[in-house]
XYZ file of C-alpha atoms in Angstrom:
555
model
C 0.000 0.000 0.000
C 0.909 3.647 -0.342
C -1.433 6.343 0.930
C -0.990 9.991 1.830
C -4.511 11.312 1.451
C -5.018 12.534 5.035
C -3.329 14.488 7.784
C -2.507 11.303 9.717
C -0.046 10.163 7.053
C 3.362 8.839 8.062
C 5.951 11.555 7.507
C 9.054 9.647 8.574
C 10.114 8.229 5.206
C 11.830 9.774 2.211
C 8.484 9.751 0.385
C 5.977 10.824 3.002
C 3.040 8.442 3.224
C 1.745 5.299 4.883
C 3.430 2.340 3.216
C 3.499 -0.450 5.801
C 1.030 -3.223 6.610
C -1.328 -0.720 8.220
C -1.813 3.016 7.814
C -1.889 5.418 10.739
C -5.679 5.602 10.326
C -5.941 1.856 10.971
C -6.560 0.906 7.332
C -4.787 -2.337 6.437
C -2.826 -2.812 3.231
C -5.457 -5.080 1.674
C -8.215 -2.523 2.119
C -5.980 0.324 0.923
C -5.072 -1.541 -2.259
C -8.688 -2.482 -2.949
C -9.674 1.171 -2.543
C -7.074 2.182 -5.121
C -8.428 -0.451 -7.480
C -11.996 0.713 -6.901
C -11.021 4.270 -7.904
C -9.483 2.781 -11.062
C -12.679 0.844 -11.773
C -14.834 3.934 -11.263
C -12.668 5.825 -13.771
C -13.467 3.123 -16.323
C -17.171 3.359 -15.595
C -16.977 7.130 -16.023
C -15.267 6.744 -19.395
C -18.222 4.802 -20.773
C -20.899 6.820 -19.030
C -19.422 10.041 -20.430
C -19.670 8.572 -23.930
C -23.301 7.663 -23.298
C -23.903 11.118 -21.845
C -22.539 12.732 -25.001
C -25.282 10.912 -26.873
C -27.961 11.975 -24.408
C -28.210 8.683 -22.517
C -26.166 8.871 -19.298
C -26.997 6.160 -16.753
C -28.310 7.651 -13.487
C -27.780 4.417 -11.555
C -24.122 4.489 -12.590
C -23.889 8.169 -11.626
C -25.085 7.408 -8.105
C -22.823 4.389 -7.784
C -19.780 6.489 -8.671
C -20.521 8.956 -5.876
C -21.074 6.193 -3.338
C -18.040 4.178 -4.388
C -15.746 7.192 -4.246
C -17.164 8.150 -0.840
C -16.232 4.735 0.571
C -12.555 5.436 -0.194
C -12.344 8.602 1.930
C -10.319 8.549 5.124
C -12.052 6.908 8.105
C -15.093 5.750 6.149
C -14.849 2.059 5.295
C -12.227 -0.384 6.537
C -14.022 -3.572 5.474
C -12.065 -5.320 2.709
C -15.002 -7.633 1.977
C -17.208 -4.672 1.129
C -14.627 -3.447 -1.386
C -14.463 -6.819 -3.120
C -18.239 -6.573 -3.564
C -17.998 -2.957 -4.763
C -15.387 -3.939 -7.341
C -17.744 -6.580 -8.718
C -20.536 -3.985 -8.772
C -18.276 -1.513 -10.608
C -17.588 -4.130 -13.278
C -21.302 -4.895 -13.688
C -22.222 -1.208 -13.949
C -19.471 -0.618 -16.505
C -20.562 -3.593 -18.613
C -24.203 -2.483 -18.526
C -23.347 1.094 -19.490
C -20.980 -0.080 -22.229
C -23.664 -2.339 -23.735
C -26.201 0.473 -23.607
C -23.775 2.937 -25.174
C -22.865 0.521 -27.969
C -26.543 -0.080 -28.730
C -27.220 3.657 -28.824
C -24.257 4.233 -31.134
C -25.371 1.436 -33.436
C -28.908 2.836 -33.582
C -27.465 6.224 -34.482
C -25.289 4.699 -37.190
C -22.062 5.726 -35.446
C -19.059 3.553 -34.601
C -18.796 2.808 -30.881
C -15.585 3.900 -29.195
C -13.597 1.538 -26.998
C -11.665 3.676 -24.504
C -8.317 2.423 -23.297
C -7.012 2.404 -19.738
C -9.422 1.870 -16.831
C -12.376 1.282 -19.177
C -10.731 -1.958 -20.320
C -10.221 -3.290 -16.766
C -11.782 -6.638 -15.894
C -12.029 -7.727 -12.243
C -9.874 -10.681 -11.290
C -11.587 -13.839 -10.113
C -10.343 -13.795 -6.531
C -8.901 -11.549 -3.843
C -5.287 -12.328 -4.666
C -5.925 -11.469 -8.289
C -7.561 -8.181 -7.352
C -4.627 -7.286 -5.113
C -2.223 -8.067 -7.947
C -4.189 -5.707 -10.208
C -4.052 -2.996 -7.549
C -0.258 -2.890 -7.568
C -0.183 -0.932 -10.835
C -2.902 1.634 -10.100
C -1.886 3.165 -6.762
C -1.767 6.894 -6.173
C 1.993 6.972 -6.773
C 1.852 4.981 -10.009
C 4.278 6.373 -12.591
C 6.239 8.506 -10.138
C 9.536 7.227 -11.572
C 8.509 8.569 -14.985
C 6.571 11.767 -14.292
C 8.023 12.761 -10.914
C 6.612 13.673 -7.515
C 5.174 17.034 -8.593
C 2.889 15.526 -11.230
C 1.875 12.683 -8.925
C 1.172 15.227 -6.185
C -1.038 17.314 -8.471
C -2.866 14.178 -9.606
C -3.430 13.442 -5.925
C -4.733 16.973 -5.333
C -7.256 16.457 -8.131
C -8.230 12.969 -6.974
C -8.601 13.895 -3.322
C -10.563 17.012 -4.170
C -12.774 14.852 -6.375
C -13.332 12.398 -3.530
C -14.579 15.286 -1.395
C -16.851 16.490 -4.202
C -18.331 12.995 -4.515
C -18.911 12.775 -0.764
C -20.776 16.081 -0.651
C -22.766 15.170 -3.774
C -23.705 11.838 -2.197
C -24.962 13.647 0.915
C -27.218 15.744 -1.327
C -28.309 12.783 -3.438
C -29.538 10.699 -0.497
C -31.696 13.691 0.482
C -33.202 13.730 -3.014
C -31.119 16.464 -4.648
C -29.016 15.718 -7.742
C -28.428 17.161 -11.189
C -26.839 16.155 -14.459
C -24.343 19.021 -14.490
C -22.698 17.773 -11.307
C -22.627 14.188 -12.517
C -21.112 15.345 -15.800
C -18.446 17.314 -13.913
C -17.552 14.314 -11.751
C -17.304 12.091 -14.819
C -15.167 14.642 -16.642
C -12.699 14.750 -13.739
C -12.566 10.946 -13.574
C -11.955 10.734 -17.324
C -9.247 13.389 -17.001
C -7.468 11.284 -14.379
C -8.003 8.103 -16.415
C -5.756 9.609 -19.093
C -2.805 9.879 -16.640
C -2.308 13.648 -17.173
C 1.259 14.900 -16.793
C 1.015 18.600 -17.618
C 1.171 20.677 -14.433
C -0.813 23.585 -15.859
C -3.701 21.352 -16.929
C -3.627 19.536 -13.586
C -3.840 22.780 -11.649
C -6.606 24.018 -13.952
C -8.531 20.791 -13.343
C -8.107 21.202 -9.587
C -9.598 24.705 -9.728
C -12.367 23.473 -12.000
C -13.200 20.910 -9.343
C -13.307 23.741 -6.815
C -15.910 25.502 -8.936
C -17.860 22.260 -9.297
C -17.758 21.784 -5.534
C -19.329 25.194 -5.051
C -22.303 23.951 -7.097
C -22.348 20.731 -5.073
C -22.317 22.580 -1.754
C -25.129 24.838 -2.958
C -27.113 21.713 -3.850
C -26.397 20.186 -0.444
C -27.432 23.415 1.279
C -30.690 23.288 -0.671
C -31.130 19.629 0.302
C -30.626 20.310 4.010
C -32.713 23.468 4.271
C -35.383 22.145 1.927
C -35.821 18.990 3.985
C -35.225 20.280 7.508
C -35.745 24.072 7.325
C -33.182 26.859 7.644
C -30.936 26.730 10.706
C -32.131 28.681 13.736
C -29.894 29.821 16.609
C -30.551 28.002 19.850
C -29.040 26.290 22.882
C -28.117 22.616 22.819
C -27.859 20.582 25.982
C -24.432 18.910 26.364
C -25.163 16.979 29.559
C -27.240 13.769 29.683
C -30.789 13.129 30.840
C -31.736 9.935 32.689
C -33.142 7.217 30.432
C -32.425 4.905 27.509
C -30.231 6.449 24.839
C -28.775 6.148 21.329
C -25.760 8.151 20.106
C -25.506 9.195 16.433
C -22.208 10.302 14.904
C -20.954 11.151 11.420
C -22.717 13.666 9.149
C -25.879 12.174 7.646
C -28.939 14.153 8.728
C -31.246 11.851 6.749
C -30.158 8.877 8.843
C -30.796 10.886 11.997
C -34.258 11.872 10.812
C -35.144 8.235 10.066
C -33.958 7.169 13.514
C -35.929 9.950 15.209
C -39.069 8.828 13.395
C -38.553 5.192 14.382
C -37.881 5.978 18.056
C -40.874 8.227 18.662
C -42.853 7.004 21.648
C -40.254 4.444 22.699
C -38.841 6.431 25.602
C -35.392 6.367 23.968
C -33.538 9.668 23.796
C -31.292 10.451 20.829
C -27.968 12.245 21.281
C -25.691 13.644 18.598
C -21.923 13.378 18.484
C -19.186 15.130 16.504
C -20.374 16.663 13.243
C -24.006 15.805 14.017
C -24.154 18.671 16.548
C -25.664 21.160 14.018
C -28.705 18.882 13.656
C -30.102 20.705 16.689
C -30.368 23.895 14.632
C -32.782 22.531 12.006
C -36.484 23.123 12.834
C -37.672 19.755 11.494
C -35.116 17.787 13.500
C -35.346 19.735 16.743
C -39.123 19.368 16.661
C -38.568 15.807 17.894
C -38.764 16.168 21.676
C -36.538 13.117 22.218
C -33.579 14.713 20.371
C -32.057 15.252 23.790
C -28.696 16.913 23.217
C -25.085 16.468 22.158
C -22.687 14.072 23.864
C -18.903 14.163 23.658
C -16.565 15.978 21.326
C -15.025 15.692 17.881
C -14.491 12.480 15.932
C -11.057 11.697 17.372
C -12.587 11.543 20.870
C -14.989 8.790 19.887
C -13.102 5.889 21.462
C -13.511 7.369 24.943
C -16.891 8.986 24.209
C -18.409 5.768 22.822
C -16.906 3.650 25.604
C -18.560 5.874 28.221
C -21.918 6.146 26.470
C -24.440 3.718 28.084
C -26.276 2.801 24.887
C -25.718 1.796 21.259
C -23.930 4.019 18.740
C -24.871 4.604 15.093
C -22.029 5.659 12.808
C -23.170 7.451 9.648
C -21.215 8.658 6.593
C -17.627 9.031 7.857
C -15.123 9.509 10.689
C -15.150 6.018 12.220
C -11.988 4.787 13.927
C -11.244 1.329 15.270
C -13.960 0.368 17.783
C -12.633 -0.611 21.192
C -13.766 -3.826 22.911
C -15.839 -1.790 25.409
C -18.349 -0.877 22.696
C -17.565 -3.071 19.683
C -20.743 -5.095 20.236
C -22.967 -2.020 20.448
C -21.745 0.104 17.531
C -23.567 -0.075 14.206
C -22.694 1.369 10.794
C -24.872 2.537 7.938
C -24.436 4.074 4.468
C -20.846 4.033 3.158
C -19.355 3.320 6.605
C -17.874 -0.071 7.433
C -15.631 -1.868 9.891
C -14.870 -5.618 9.887
C -17.115 -7.446 12.349
C -19.347 -4.427 13.051
C -23.031 -4.846 12.190
C -24.096 -2.834 9.144
C -27.687 -1.599 8.837
C -29.334 -1.072 5.456
C -32.369 0.782 4.138
C -32.904 2.913 7.258
C -34.110 -0.113 9.212
C -32.924 0.655 12.741
C -34.994 -1.968 14.574
C -31.886 -3.856 15.751
C -30.369 -0.613 17.017
C -33.556 0.256 18.897
C -33.714 -3.215 20.422
C -30.130 -2.781 21.641
C -31.009 0.578 23.216
C -33.857 -0.994 25.144
C -31.547 -3.744 26.428
C -28.765 -1.405 27.573
C -28.949 0.643 30.802
C -28.941 4.173 29.408
C -28.166 7.112 31.681
C -28.985 6.459 35.329
C -29.088 10.101 36.415
C -29.804 13.478 34.898
C -26.722 15.699 35.034
C -26.715 19.418 35.731
C -27.755 21.189 32.548
C -25.040 22.821 30.457
C -25.548 24.185 26.945
C -23.775 25.577 23.909
C -25.289 27.628 21.085
C -25.545 26.533 17.454
C -27.556 27.535 14.414
C -25.796 30.466 12.748
C -26.136 29.207 9.188
C -26.314 31.716 6.366
C -30.025 32.433 6.781
C -29.570 33.356 10.437
C -26.493 35.511 9.870
C -27.739 37.235 6.746
C -31.025 37.885 8.529
C -29.152 40.328 10.781
C -26.675 41.452 8.125
C -27.725 45.083 8.526
C -26.728 45.011 12.205
C -23.421 43.346 11.350
C -22.675 45.909 8.633
C -23.582 48.803 10.934
C -21.304 47.366 13.636
C -18.409 47.187 11.183
C -19.002 50.734 9.943
C -19.198 52.005 13.510
C -15.928 50.293 14.400
C -17.560 47.954 16.927
C -16.479 44.937 14.862
C -12.881 45.246 13.707
C -12.315 41.856 12.084
C -13.907 38.487 11.283
C -12.092 35.180 11.653
C -13.328 31.968 10.100
C -11.635 29.346 12.278
C -12.970 26.068 10.995
C -12.440 22.747 9.332
C -11.604 19.277 10.568
C -10.333 18.418 14.006
C -7.842 15.639 14.686
C -5.466 14.133 17.202
C -2.159 15.333 15.744
C 0.005 17.746 17.744
C -0.431 21.403 16.899
C -4.213 21.629 16.997
C -4.201 23.587 20.254
C -3.228 26.440 17.925
C -6.890 26.813 16.963
C -7.977 27.010 20.605
C -5.332 29.623 21.337
C -6.160 31.636 18.239
C -9.905 31.735 18.949
C -9.570 32.505 22.643
C -6.969 35.230 22.036
C -9.059 36.970 19.361
C -9.765 40.522 20.634
C -13.182 41.408 22.019
C -13.958 43.565 18.985
C -13.644 40.616 16.585
C -16.112 37.898 15.570
C -15.185 34.218 15.269
C -17.133 32.137 12.773
C -16.621 28.386 12.827
C -17.765 25.240 11.067
C -16.730 21.610 11.058
C -15.637 19.688 14.135
C -12.723 22.086 14.690
C -15.304 24.057 16.735
C -14.914 21.610 19.624
C -11.526 23.197 20.294
C -13.238 26.318 21.632
C -17.051 26.170 21.463
C -17.485 26.086 25.245
C -15.450 29.267 25.713
C -17.459 32.331 26.799
C -16.943 34.755 23.902
C -19.722 37.181 24.785
C -21.275 39.475 22.195
C -20.853 42.793 20.382
C -24.010 44.873 20.643
C -26.147 41.750 20.759
C -24.228 39.975 17.976
C -22.623 36.817 19.397
C -18.856 36.797 19.001
C -18.921 33.057 18.232
C -21.071 32.065 15.267
C -21.300 28.300 14.699
C -22.197 27.932 11.015
C -22.646 24.150 11.161
C -20.971 21.058 9.725
C -18.136 21.035 7.222
C -21.065 20.170 4.912
C -22.270 23.738 5.575
C -19.205 25.442 4.094
C -21.536 27.030 1.558
C -22.927 29.187 4.383
C -19.510 30.657 5.069
C -19.000 31.466 1.396
C -22.430 33.071 1.053
C -21.882 35.174 4.183
C -18.491 36.358 2.929
C -19.772 37.236 -0.541
C -22.833 39.007 0.907
C -20.616 41.153 3.135
C -18.378 41.921 0.161
C -21.421 42.990 -1.854
C -22.639 45.176 0.992
C -19.292 46.938 1.247
C -18.895 47.018 -2.553
C -15.545 45.243 -2.468
C -14.042 41.813 -3.072
C -13.868 39.102 -0.431
C -10.109 39.645 -0.190
C -10.784 43.293 0.706
C -12.918 42.397 3.730
C -11.585 42.459 7.311
C -11.791 38.667 7.169
C -9.141 35.990 7.760
C -9.520 32.270 7.076
C -7.745 30.009 9.548
C -8.408 26.505 8.269
C -7.665 23.112 9.762
C -7.709 20.217 7.339
C -7.803 16.489 7.834
C -9.210 14.627 4.847
C -10.662 14.869 1.369
C -13.800 16.897 2.058
C -11.471 19.593 3.343
C -9.430 19.310 0.145
C -12.580 19.953 -1.907
C -13.497 23.016 0.171
C -9.953 24.371 -0.121
C -10.140 24.034 -3.912
C -13.443 25.925 -3.859
C -11.880 28.785 -1.908
C -8.961 28.893 -4.337
C -11.300 28.774 -7.337
C -13.080 31.813 -5.889
C -9.739 33.616 -5.784
C -9.588 33.834 -1.992
C -6.063 34.559 -0.782
C -3.996 34.442 2.399
C -5.596 31.289 3.799
C -3.689 29.860 6.738
C -3.724 26.050 6.618
C -2.656 23.526 9.241
C -1.707 22.007 11.528
C 0.556 20.450 8.872
C 0.404 20.816 5.125
C -0.771 17.837 3.038
C 2.054 15.414 2.250
C 1.092 15.352 -1.433
C 1.894 19.068 -1.750
C 5.528 18.930 -2.839
C 7.702 22.018 -2.330
C 7.195 22.942 -5.990
C 3.401 22.604 -5.769
C 3.357 24.601 -2.568
C 5.421 27.317 -4.247
C 2.785 27.552 -6.989
C -0.018 27.874 -4.439
C 1.900 30.474 -2.468
C 2.569 32.475 -5.630
C -0.990 32.315 -6.954
C -3.003 32.395 -3.730
C -0.630 33.392 -0.901
C -1.632 30.219 0.931
C 0.535 29.693 4.003
C 0.994 27.256 6.882
C -0.099 28.184 10.368
C 2.617 29.334 12.752
C 2.398 30.711 16.285
C -1.184 31.657 17.203
C -0.316 35.007 18.762
C 1.934 36.047 15.865
C -0.537 34.886 13.207
C -3.340 36.757 14.965
C -1.315 39.949 15.041
C -0.394 39.547 11.375
C -4.026 39.016 10.400
C -5.170 42.128 12.247
C -2.445 44.240 10.684
C -2.727 42.843 7.153
C -4.003 45.197 4.522
C -6.611 43.890 2.111
C -5.252 41.928 -0.835
């Protein structure tokens, strides 16, 4: 195996990346290699579906499969090698069906059918050993001896950004929102990668194109969330437990949470959110369920202790699972793209087994003293008081805005984000999204003339809110986003963050501080390009970076 797609990657070797029997995320070499092969297979499916699309007959089932399959290869999503063997078979069947359909359409139109080379010609081996042998030639670092680390790194930037795009698009799709333009963009990027591009300019252009595509995807996901659950509303969320039976839901998938809330009505079971599910409490439809009791625990990397201490079953949705400990291995369940060997997987929103487990487990014995945090400052809430915000800026009451958000993690250096937020002067506003918020969301920030100094915009899935708020402020002040008193302090961890970063770069946003370490696939030459074009820079010392941000003149 060789993998360097996330912030956990091994940085001790000459070529930074996890290359042993098991990655730092816990992914074994077999699973890693099968994931690489699945990406290869999906490229082949895209090659044929793009040909069918050009003739007006793209296959929607194949479109959806591509999103789901790519999602399963993200960091901390699926560690079950058996599931990937099945997905590889499915990829082959989808490709063969689409190819047959395309060839029939071409014949009916009197046109010769094309037979693309590369991934489109792949045929799955008959057994696991054969599949693993096939995977050896299609890894992320394939061809590095010929094209060099810079080209391979830019291919990785495109691929990892694309994985994030597919994940966000899948979130929207399962809530009933999809469109052909996004599917066409995903297929185009897959076909681009299938051709083994080696020109750095075209690779960088493709990366920025993916950033633009991701903006459309995030807008679609925003529409899916608000259309299904209502616009976020500010409100307090209980973070201490209430006596009674309980289920904990982690990950990102609000549709899974809604289904569970429906199925547990009247059972006496209380539902708690964990990690990136915290913003669920801001949506009117979801918080209308009286048994959505509160949030329990912290960010994803705290789950091993949080889940061990939780006295009920745990449902893991979408992503961010890490190896279950023995204390809760028998009471954790997965759904959607998530998987772990030996952990029970639930399909089709049937949570009856999960509910039965909750009834059998003790739940919380006592009600703890109530403590709360505030969520719900999505774009509708913030823009609803935009006039007050603008007046506060013009009056000098608000000097600067900081967006301190992104993924949290266990690596050293993440206390930087706590220090930065807590040291931000009283005349500044801190906006946050993603699970990075757990670094400081219990700190008492106070307010500025009734405007809270900490505005929790939601999940990483809600990055669109941050962009809309920034562009609305720029419009109000008749300037560009780079001219605003706004600094972006971003923590990254995995491929969704890569997609959001590409969106920010595609929008021309400069001077982003990124950390706690830079991605291993960004070679010094690639980083130099990004610094030159976008002034992107690594985080440093919190106090010094804060001072620099406050003194920086608009770009």
